[in-house]
Amino acid sequence: MLLKDKVAIVTGGGYGIGKVIALAFAREGADVVVTGEAEPPLKETAAAIEAAGRKSLAVVCDFLKPKQADTMVEKALAKFGQIDILVNNSGIEGPTRTVAEMDIKGWNETLAVNLTGAMLCSRNVLDKSMIPRKSGVIINMSSNAGR
């Protein structure tokens, strides 16, 4: 149990690789906060974490609304008291058009979720847990879907 008594946040933890990461952390002894836009898959992942014998918290978080990143971190700290690991995994594909055809709304939404969301989560976790404790790990995921 490499992560015994550690607390991890996995954004985009309801589906795909985020879910796999969250469950792997639980198998290694971590308590896990999963976040994302849709509550049902988050609850499913949280239930699987608890079935593995660990504590969990599912928090709906829309990075197009920056305050929700603050609230998510506050909820995690209220339940667990610390955050040892942050995995910034949330991401959307965004516009599939060329830059010449892209509209600014789609561009801004993609950046808000894929970049600003990761920055907000990192800043909050650093300020409220990792820097004061002088301990922690942040993992930033990206996609190979870029063109």
Short mmCIF file of N, CA and C in Angstrom, two decimals:
data_model
loop_
_atom_site.label_atom_id
_atom_site.label_comp_id
_atom_site.label_asym_id
_atom_site.label_seq_id
_atom_site.Cartn_x
_atom_site.Cartn_y
_atom_site.Cartn_z
N MET A 1 0.85 -1.18 0.00
CA MET A 1 0.00 0.00 0.00
C MET A 1 0.89 1.24 0.00
N LEU A 2 1.29 1.62 -1.18
CA LEU A 2 2.24 2.72 -1.34
C LEU A 2 1.67 4.07 -0.93
N LEU A 3 0.35 4.22 -0.95
CA LEU A 3 -0.28 5.52 -0.67
C LEU A 3 -1.10 5.50 0.61
N LYS A 4 -0.77 4.63 1.54
CA LYS A 4 -1.52 4.51 2.78
C LYS A 4 -1.64 5.85 3.47
N ASP A 5 -2.87 6.20 3.81
CA ASP A 5 -3.20 7.43 4.53
C ASP A 5 -2.94 8.71 3.74
N LYS A 6 -2.77 8.61 2.45
CA LYS A 6 -2.66 9.79 1.59
C LYS A 6 -4.05 10.15 1.08
N VAL A 7 -4.21 11.41 0.69
CA VAL A 7 -5.47 11.89 0.12
C VAL A 7 -5.18 12.44 -1.27
N ALA A 8 -5.94 11.96 -2.24
CA ALA A 8 -5.76 12.39 -3.63
C ALA A 8 -7.03 13.01 -4.17
N ILE A 9 -6.87 14.01 -5.02
CA ILE A 9 -7.96 14.55 -5.82
C ILE A 9 -7.66 14.16 -7.26
N VAL A 10 -8.67 13.60 -7.94
CA VAL A 10 -8.54 13.28 -9.36
C VAL A 10 -9.65 14.01 -10.09
N THR A 11 -9.29 15.05 -10.86
CA THR A 11 -10.30 15.73 -11.67
C THR A 11 -10.60 14.86 -12.88
N GLY A 12 -11.83 14.93 -13.34
CA GLY A 12 -12.24 14.04 -14.43
C GLY A 12 -12.24 12.59 -13.96
N GLY A 13 -12.58 12.38 -12.68
CA GLY A 13 -12.49 11.06 -12.08
C GLY A 13 -13.66 10.14 -12.30
N GLY A 14 -14.64 10.56 -13.07
CA GLY A 14 -15.81 9.72 -13.29
C GLY A 14 -15.70 8.78 -14.46
N TYR A 15 -14.78 9.05 -15.36
CA TYR A 15 -14.68 8.29 -16.61
C TYR A 15 -13.23 7.98 -16.95
N GLY A 16 -13.06 7.04 -17.84
CA GLY A 16 -11.79 6.81 -18.52
C GLY A 16 -10.59 6.71 -17.61
N ILE A 17 -9.50 7.35 -18.04
CA ILE A 17 -8.25 7.26 -17.31
C ILE A 17 -8.35 7.88 -15.92
N GLY A 18 -9.17 8.91 -15.75
CA GLY A 18 -9.35 9.49 -14.42
C GLY A 18 -9.93 8.49 -13.45
N LYS A 19 -10.91 7.74 -13.89
CA LYS A 19 -11.51 6.70 -13.05
C LYS A 19 -10.48 5.62 -12.73
N VAL A 20 -9.72 5.20 -13.72
CA VAL A 20 -8.70 4.18 -13.52
C VAL A 20 -7.66 4.66 -12.51
N ILE A 21 -7.24 5.91 -12.62
CA ILE A 21 -6.27 6.48 -11.67
C ILE A 21 -6.85 6.49 -10.26
N ALA A 22 -8.09 6.97 -10.13
CA ALA A 22 -8.74 7.05 -8.81
C ALA A 22 -8.81 5.67 -8.16
N LEU A 23 -9.20 4.66 -8.92
CA LEU A 23 -9.30 3.31 -8.37
C LEU A 23 -7.93 2.73 -8.04
N ALA A 24 -6.92 3.03 -8.85
CA ALA A 24 -5.56 2.57 -8.56
C ALA A 24 -5.05 3.20 -7.26
N PHE A 25 -5.31 4.49 -7.07
CA PHE A 25 -4.90 5.15 -5.83
C PHE A 25 -5.58 4.49 -4.63
N ALA A 26 -6.86 4.18 -4.76
CA ALA A 26 -7.59 3.52 -3.66
C ALA A 26 -6.98 2.15 -3.36
N ARG A 27 -6.66 1.39 -4.39
CA ARG A 27 -6.04 0.07 -4.17
C ARG A 27 -4.70 0.20 -3.45
N GLU A 28 -4.04 1.33 -3.64
CA GLU A 28 -2.75 1.55 -2.98
C GLU A 28 -2.89 2.24 -1.62
N GLY A 29 -4.14 2.41 -1.14
CA GLY A 29 -4.36 2.90 0.21
C GLY A 29 -4.77 4.34 0.36
N ALA A 30 -4.95 5.06 -0.73
CA ALA A 30 -5.33 6.49 -0.64
C ALA A 30 -6.84 6.64 -0.51
N ASP A 31 -7.24 7.69 0.19
CA ASP A 31 -8.62 8.17 0.13
C ASP A 31 -8.68 9.11 -1.07
N VAL A 32 -9.80 9.11 -1.79
CA VAL A 32 -9.82 9.79 -3.08
C VAL A 32 -11.05 10.68 -3.25
N VAL A 33 -10.79 11.91 -3.69
CA VAL A 33 -11.83 12.85 -4.11
C VAL A 33 -11.88 12.79 -5.63
N VAL A 34 -13.07 12.54 -6.17
CA VAL A 34 -13.23 12.54 -7.62
C VAL A 34 -14.13 13.71 -8.01
N THR A 35 -13.73 14.41 -9.06
CA THR A 35 -14.50 15.56 -9.52
C THR A 35 -14.78 15.43 -11.01
N GLY A 36 -15.81 16.12 -11.43
CA GLY A 36 -16.19 16.14 -12.84
C GLY A 36 -17.51 16.86 -12.98
N GLU A 37 -18.00 16.93 -14.21
CA GLU A 37 -19.24 17.67 -14.47
C GLU A 37 -20.50 16.87 -14.22
N ALA A 38 -20.44 15.55 -14.29
CA ALA A 38 -21.65 14.72 -14.18
C ALA A 38 -21.62 13.90 -12.90
N GLU A 39 -22.65 14.05 -12.10
CA GLU A 39 -22.68 13.38 -10.79
C GLU A 39 -22.79 11.85 -10.85
N PRO A 40 -23.62 11.25 -11.71
CA PRO A 40 -23.75 9.79 -11.67
C PRO A 40 -22.44 9.01 -11.82
N PRO A 41 -21.57 9.33 -12.80
CA PRO A 41 -20.32 8.57 -12.88
C PRO A 41 -19.39 8.83 -11.70
N LEU A 42 -19.45 10.04 -11.13
CA LEU A 42 -18.62 10.32 -9.95
C LEU A 42 -19.06 9.46 -8.78
N LYS A 43 -20.38 9.35 -8.59
CA LYS A 43 -20.89 8.52 -7.50
C LYS A 43 -20.53 7.05 -7.71
N GLU A 44 -20.55 6.61 -8.95
CA GLU A 44 -20.16 5.23 -9.26
C GLU A 44 -18.69 4.99 -8.91
N THR A 45 -17.83 5.92 -9.28
CA THR A 45 -16.41 5.80 -8.95
C THR A 45 -16.21 5.85 -7.44
N ALA A 46 -16.90 6.77 -6.77
CA ALA A 46 -16.78 6.88 -5.31
C ALA A 46 -17.22 5.59 -4.63
N ALA A 47 -18.28 4.97 -5.11
CA ALA A 47 -18.74 3.70 -4.53
C ALA A 47 -17.70 2.61 -4.72
N ALA A 48 -17.04 2.58 -5.88
CA ALA A 48 -16.00 1.59 -6.13
C ALA A 48 -14.79 1.82 -5.22
N ILE A 49 -14.47 3.08 -4.95
CA ILE A 49 -13.38 3.40 -4.03
C ILE A 49 -13.71 2.89 -2.63
N GLU A 50 -14.94 3.13 -2.20
CA GLU A 50 -15.36 2.67 -0.87
C GLU A 50 -15.43 1.15 -0.81
N ALA A 51 -15.80 0.51 -1.91
CA ALA A 51 -15.80 -0.96 -1.96
C ALA A 51 -14.39 -1.51 -1.81
N ALA A 52 -13.39 -0.71 -2.18
CA ALA A 52 -11.99 -1.10 -2.02
C ALA A 52 -11.48 -0.81 -0.61
N GLY A 53 -12.37 -0.31 0.26
CA GLY A 53 -12.01 -0.08 1.65
C GLY A 53 -11.46 1.29 1.96
N ARG A 54 -11.60 2.22 1.05
CA ARG A 54 -11.09 3.57 1.27
C ARG A 54 -12.24 4.55 1.34
N LYS A 55 -11.97 5.75 1.84
CA LYS A 55 -12.97 6.82 1.89
C LYS A 55 -12.95 7.57 0.56
N SER A 56 -14.10 8.15 0.23
CA SER A 56 -14.18 8.89 -1.03
C SER A 56 -15.10 10.09 -0.86
N LEU A 57 -14.99 10.98 -1.82
CA LEU A 57 -15.86 12.14 -1.92
C LEU A 57 -16.04 12.45 -3.40
N ALA A 58 -17.29 12.56 -3.83
CA ALA A 58 -17.60 12.93 -5.21
C ALA A 58 -18.08 14.37 -5.22
N VAL A 59 -17.42 15.22 -6.01
CA VAL A 59 -17.77 16.64 -6.06
C VAL A 59 -17.97 17.06 -7.52
N VAL A 60 -19.19 17.51 -7.82
CA VAL A 60 -19.45 18.04 -9.16
C VAL A 60 -18.73 19.38 -9.28
N CYS A 61 -17.97 19.54 -10.35
CA CYS A 61 -17.17 20.76 -10.52
C CYS A 61 -17.09 21.10 -12.01
N ASP A 62 -17.54 22.29 -12.35
CA ASP A 62 -17.53 22.78 -13.73
C ASP A 62 -16.47 23.88 -13.81
N PHE A 63 -15.38 23.62 -14.51
CA PHE A 63 -14.29 24.59 -14.57
C PHE A 63 -14.60 25.81 -15.42
N LEU A 64 -15.78 25.83 -16.06
CA LEU A 64 -16.22 27.07 -16.71
C LEU A 64 -16.73 28.05 -15.66
N LYS A 65 -16.86 27.59 -14.43
CA LYS A 65 -17.26 28.42 -13.29
C LYS A 65 -16.12 28.35 -12.27
N PRO A 66 -15.15 29.27 -12.35
CA PRO A 66 -13.92 29.17 -11.57
C PRO A 66 -14.10 29.00 -10.06
N LYS A 67 -15.13 29.58 -9.48
CA LYS A 67 -15.34 29.45 -8.03
C LYS A 67 -15.57 27.99 -7.62
N GLN A 68 -16.04 27.17 -8.56
CA GLN A 68 -16.30 25.78 -8.21
C GLN A 68 -15.01 25.02 -7.90
N ALA A 69 -13.89 25.43 -8.47
CA ALA A 69 -12.61 24.81 -8.13
C ALA A 69 -12.26 25.11 -6.67
N ASP A 70 -12.51 26.35 -6.23
CA ASP A 70 -12.28 26.71 -4.82
C ASP A 70 -13.14 25.86 -3.90
N THR A 71 -14.42 25.77 -4.24
CA THR A 71 -15.37 25.03 -3.42
C THR A 71 -14.99 23.56 -3.34
N MET A 72 -14.56 22.99 -4.45
CA MET A 72 -14.17 21.58 -4.47
C MET A 72 -13.02 21.32 -3.52
N VAL A 73 -12.00 22.18 -3.54
CA VAL A 73 -10.85 22.00 -2.65
C VAL A 73 -11.28 22.18 -1.20
N GLU A 74 -12.13 23.16 -0.93
CA GLU A 74 -12.62 23.37 0.44
C GLU A 74 -13.38 22.15 0.94
N LYS A 75 -14.20 21.54 0.10
CA LYS A 75 -14.94 20.33 0.50
C LYS A 75 -13.98 19.17 0.78
N ALA A 76 -12.96 19.03 -0.05
CA ALA A 76 -11.98 17.97 0.16
C ALA A 76 -11.26 18.16 1.49
N LEU A 77 -10.85 19.39 1.77
CA LEU A 77 -10.15 19.66 3.03
C LEU A 77 -11.07 19.50 4.23
N ALA A 78 -12.33 19.88 4.09
CA ALA A 78 -13.28 19.73 5.20
C ALA A 78 -13.46 18.25 5.56
N LYS A 79 -13.45 17.38 4.57
CA LYS A 79 -13.64 15.95 4.84
C LYS A 79 -12.36 15.26 5.26
N PHE A 80 -11.24 15.59 4.61
CA PHE A 80 -10.01 14.82 4.82
C PHE A 80 -8.90 15.56 5.56
N GLY A 81 -8.94 16.89 5.60
CA GLY A 81 -7.95 17.66 6.35
C GLY A 81 -6.64 17.92 5.64
N GLN A 82 -6.38 17.23 4.56
CA GLN A 82 -5.14 17.42 3.81
C GLN A 82 -5.35 16.94 2.38
N ILE A 83 -4.47 17.38 1.51
CA ILE A 83 -4.44 16.88 0.13
C ILE A 83 -2.97 16.60 -0.18
N ASP A 84 -2.69 15.36 -0.50
CA ASP A 84 -1.31 14.95 -0.77
C ASP A 84 -1.01 14.87 -2.26
N ILE A 85 -2.04 14.56 -3.05
CA ILE A 85 -1.86 14.34 -4.48
C ILE A 85 -3.01 15.03 -5.23
N LEU A 86 -2.67 15.75 -6.27
CA LEU A 86 -3.66 16.32 -7.18
C LEU A 86 -3.34 15.83 -8.58
N VAL A 87 -4.33 15.21 -9.22
CA VAL A 87 -4.19 14.80 -10.62
C VAL A 87 -5.13 15.67 -11.44
N ASN A 88 -4.56 16.60 -12.20
CA ASN A 88 -5.34 17.45 -13.10
C ASN A 88 -5.56 16.68 -14.39
N ASN A 89 -6.70 16.01 -14.46
CA ASN A 89 -7.01 15.13 -15.57
C ASN A 89 -8.19 15.62 -16.41
N SER A 90 -8.98 16.56 -15.88
CA SER A 90 -10.15 17.04 -16.62
C SER A 90 -9.74 17.66 -17.94
N GLY A 91 -10.52 17.40 -18.94
CA GLY A 91 -10.24 17.99 -20.25
C GLY A 91 -11.39 17.75 -21.20
N ILE A 92 -11.52 18.66 -22.13
CA ILE A 92 -12.51 18.50 -23.18
C ILE A 92 -11.80 18.58 -24.52
N GLU A 93 -12.40 18.00 -25.52
CA GLU A 93 -11.80 18.02 -26.85
C GLU A 93 -11.82 19.41 -27.45
N GLY A 94 -12.89 20.13 -27.22
CA GLY A 94 -12.98 21.48 -27.75
C GLY A 94 -13.28 21.49 -29.24
N PRO A 95 -13.16 22.65 -29.86
CA PRO A 95 -13.47 22.78 -31.28
C PRO A 95 -12.59 21.87 -32.12
N THR A 96 -13.18 21.27 -33.12
CA THR A 96 -12.42 20.38 -34.00
C THR A 96 -12.14 21.03 -35.34
N ARG A 97 -12.32 22.33 -35.39
CA ARG A 97 -12.04 23.07 -36.62
C ARG A 97 -10.61 23.60 -36.60
N THR A 98 -10.16 24.05 -37.74
CA THR A 98 -8.84 24.67 -37.79
C THR A 98 -8.90 26.01 -37.07
N VAL A 99 -7.78 26.55 -36.72
CA VAL A 99 -7.73 27.85 -36.05
C VAL A 99 -8.41 28.91 -36.89
N ALA A 100 -8.24 28.87 -38.20
CA ALA A 100 -8.87 29.86 -39.08
C ALA A 100 -10.39 29.80 -39.02
N GLU A 101 -10.95 28.64 -38.67
CA GLU A 101 -12.41 28.47 -38.62
C GLU A 101 -12.98 28.53 -37.21
N MET A 102 -12.13 28.55 -36.21
CA MET A 102 -12.56 28.45 -34.82
C MET A 102 -13.19 29.74 -34.31
N ASP A 103 -14.24 29.60 -33.50
CA ASP A 103 -14.83 30.79 -32.88
C ASP A 103 -14.22 30.98 -31.48
N ILE A 104 -14.26 32.20 -31.01
CA ILE A 104 -13.61 32.55 -29.74
C ILE A 104 -14.29 31.87 -28.55
N LYS A 105 -15.60 31.67 -28.63
CA LYS A 105 -16.33 31.02 -27.52
C LYS A 105 -15.81 29.60 -27.29
N GLY A 106 -15.70 28.82 -28.36
CA GLY A 106 -15.19 27.46 -28.24
C GLY A 106 -13.75 27.42 -27.76
N TRP A 107 -12.94 28.34 -28.27
CA TRP A 107 -11.55 28.45 -27.85
C TRP A 107 -11.46 28.73 -26.35
N ASN A 108 -12.22 29.73 -25.88
CA ASN A 108 -12.18 30.11 -24.47
C ASN A 108 -12.69 29.00 -23.55
N GLU A 109 -13.73 28.29 -23.96
CA GLU A 109 -14.25 27.19 -23.15
C GLU A 109 -13.21 26.07 -23.03
N THR A 110 -12.54 25.76 -24.12
CA THR A 110 -11.52 24.71 -24.10
C THR A 110 -10.38 25.10 -23.17
N LEU A 111 -9.91 26.34 -23.28
CA LEU A 111 -8.83 26.80 -22.39
C LEU A 111 -9.27 26.83 -20.94
N ALA A 112 -10.52 27.23 -20.69
CA ALA A 112 -11.03 27.30 -19.31
C ALA A 112 -11.00 25.92 -18.65
N VAL A 113 -11.43 24.91 -19.36
CA VAL A 113 -11.46 23.57 -18.78
C VAL A 113 -10.06 22.96 -18.76
N ASN A 114 -9.36 23.00 -19.87
CA ASN A 114 -8.10 22.27 -20.00
C ASN A 114 -6.91 22.94 -19.34
N LEU A 115 -6.88 24.25 -19.28
CA LEU A 115 -5.74 24.94 -18.69
C LEU A 115 -6.09 25.70 -17.42
N THR A 116 -7.09 26.56 -17.49
CA THR A 116 -7.43 27.37 -16.32
C THR A 116 -7.91 26.50 -15.17
N GLY A 117 -8.69 25.47 -15.46
CA GLY A 117 -9.14 24.56 -14.40
C GLY A 117 -7.98 23.92 -13.67
N ALA A 118 -6.98 23.47 -14.41
CA ALA A 118 -5.79 22.86 -13.79
C ALA A 118 -5.03 23.88 -12.95
N MET A 119 -4.91 25.11 -13.45
CA MET A 119 -4.22 26.16 -12.69
C MET A 119 -4.96 26.47 -11.41
N LEU A 120 -6.30 26.61 -11.49
CA LEU A 120 -7.09 26.94 -10.29
C LEU A 120 -7.00 25.83 -9.25
N CYS A 121 -7.12 24.60 -9.68
CA CYS A 121 -7.00 23.48 -8.73
C CYS A 121 -5.61 23.45 -8.11
N SER A 122 -4.59 23.60 -8.93
CA SER A 122 -3.21 23.58 -8.42
C SER A 122 -2.98 24.71 -7.43
N ARG A 123 -3.39 25.91 -7.79
CA ARG A 123 -3.20 27.06 -6.90
C ARG A 123 -3.88 26.84 -5.56
N ASN A 124 -5.13 26.38 -5.59
CA ASN A 124 -5.87 26.18 -4.35
C ASN A 124 -5.26 25.08 -3.49
N VAL A 125 -4.89 23.97 -4.10
CA VAL A 125 -4.30 22.87 -3.34
C VAL A 125 -2.94 23.28 -2.78
N LEU A 126 -2.15 23.98 -3.58
CA LEU A 126 -0.86 24.45 -3.09
C LEU A 126 -1.04 25.39 -1.90
N ASP A 127 -1.88 26.41 -2.07
CA ASP A 127 -2.07 27.42 -1.02
C ASP A 127 -2.66 26.86 0.25
N LYS A 128 -3.63 25.94 0.12
CA LYS A 128 -4.40 25.51 1.28
C LYS A 128 -3.91 24.23 1.93
N SER A 129 -3.02 23.49 1.26
CA SER A 129 -2.57 22.23 1.85
C SER A 129 -1.09 21.93 1.62
N MET A 130 -0.64 21.96 0.39
CA MET A 130 0.71 21.48 0.10
C MET A 130 1.82 22.40 0.60
N ILE A 131 1.70 23.70 0.35
CA ILE A 131 2.74 24.63 0.81
C ILE A 131 2.80 24.68 2.33
N PRO A 132 1.66 24.84 3.04
CA PRO A 132 1.74 24.86 4.50
C PRO A 132 2.32 23.56 5.08
N ARG A 133 2.05 22.43 4.46
CA ARG A 133 2.55 21.15 4.96
C ARG A 133 3.92 20.80 4.38
N LYS A 134 4.39 21.59 3.40
CA LYS A 134 5.66 21.35 2.72
C LYS A 134 5.74 19.93 2.15
N SER A 135 4.61 19.52 1.56
CA SER A 135 4.54 18.17 1.02
C SER A 135 3.40 18.10 0.00
N GLY A 136 3.61 17.32 -1.04
CA GLY A 136 2.54 17.09 -2.01
C GLY A 136 3.07 16.88 -3.41
N VAL A 137 2.19 16.31 -4.24
CA VAL A 137 2.53 16.01 -5.63
C VAL A 137 1.37 16.46 -6.51
N ILE A 138 1.70 17.14 -7.61
CA ILE A 138 0.70 17.52 -8.61
C ILE A 138 1.09 16.87 -9.93
N ILE A 139 0.13 16.17 -10.52
CA ILE A 139 0.33 15.50 -11.80
C ILE A 139 -0.62 16.15 -12.81
N ASN A 140 -0.07 16.69 -13.89
CA ASN A 140 -0.87 17.31 -14.94
C ASN A 140 -0.92 16.39 -16.15
N MET A 141 -2.13 16.03 -16.53
CA MET A 141 -2.33 15.14 -17.67
C MET A 141 -2.59 16.00 -18.91
N SER A 142 -2.29 15.44 -20.07
CA SER A 142 -2.65 16.10 -21.32
C SER A 142 -3.07 15.03 -22.32
N SER A 143 -3.49 15.47 -23.47
CA SER A 143 -4.02 14.55 -24.46
C SER A 143 -3.16 14.55 -25.71
N ASN A 144 -3.21 13.46 -26.41
CA ASN A 144 -2.50 13.42 -27.69
C ASN A 144 -3.42 13.80 -28.84
N ALA A 145 -4.57 14.37 -28.52
CA ALA A 145 -5.54 14.73 -29.55
C ALA A 145 -5.26 16.10 -30.16
N GLY A 146 -4.23 16.80 -29.69
CA GLY A 146 -3.91 18.11 -30.24
C GLY A 146 -3.54 18.03 -31.71
N ARG A 147 -3.85 19.10 -32.42
CA ARG A 147 -3.55 19.11 -33.86
C ARG A 147 -2.71 20.30 -34.21
#
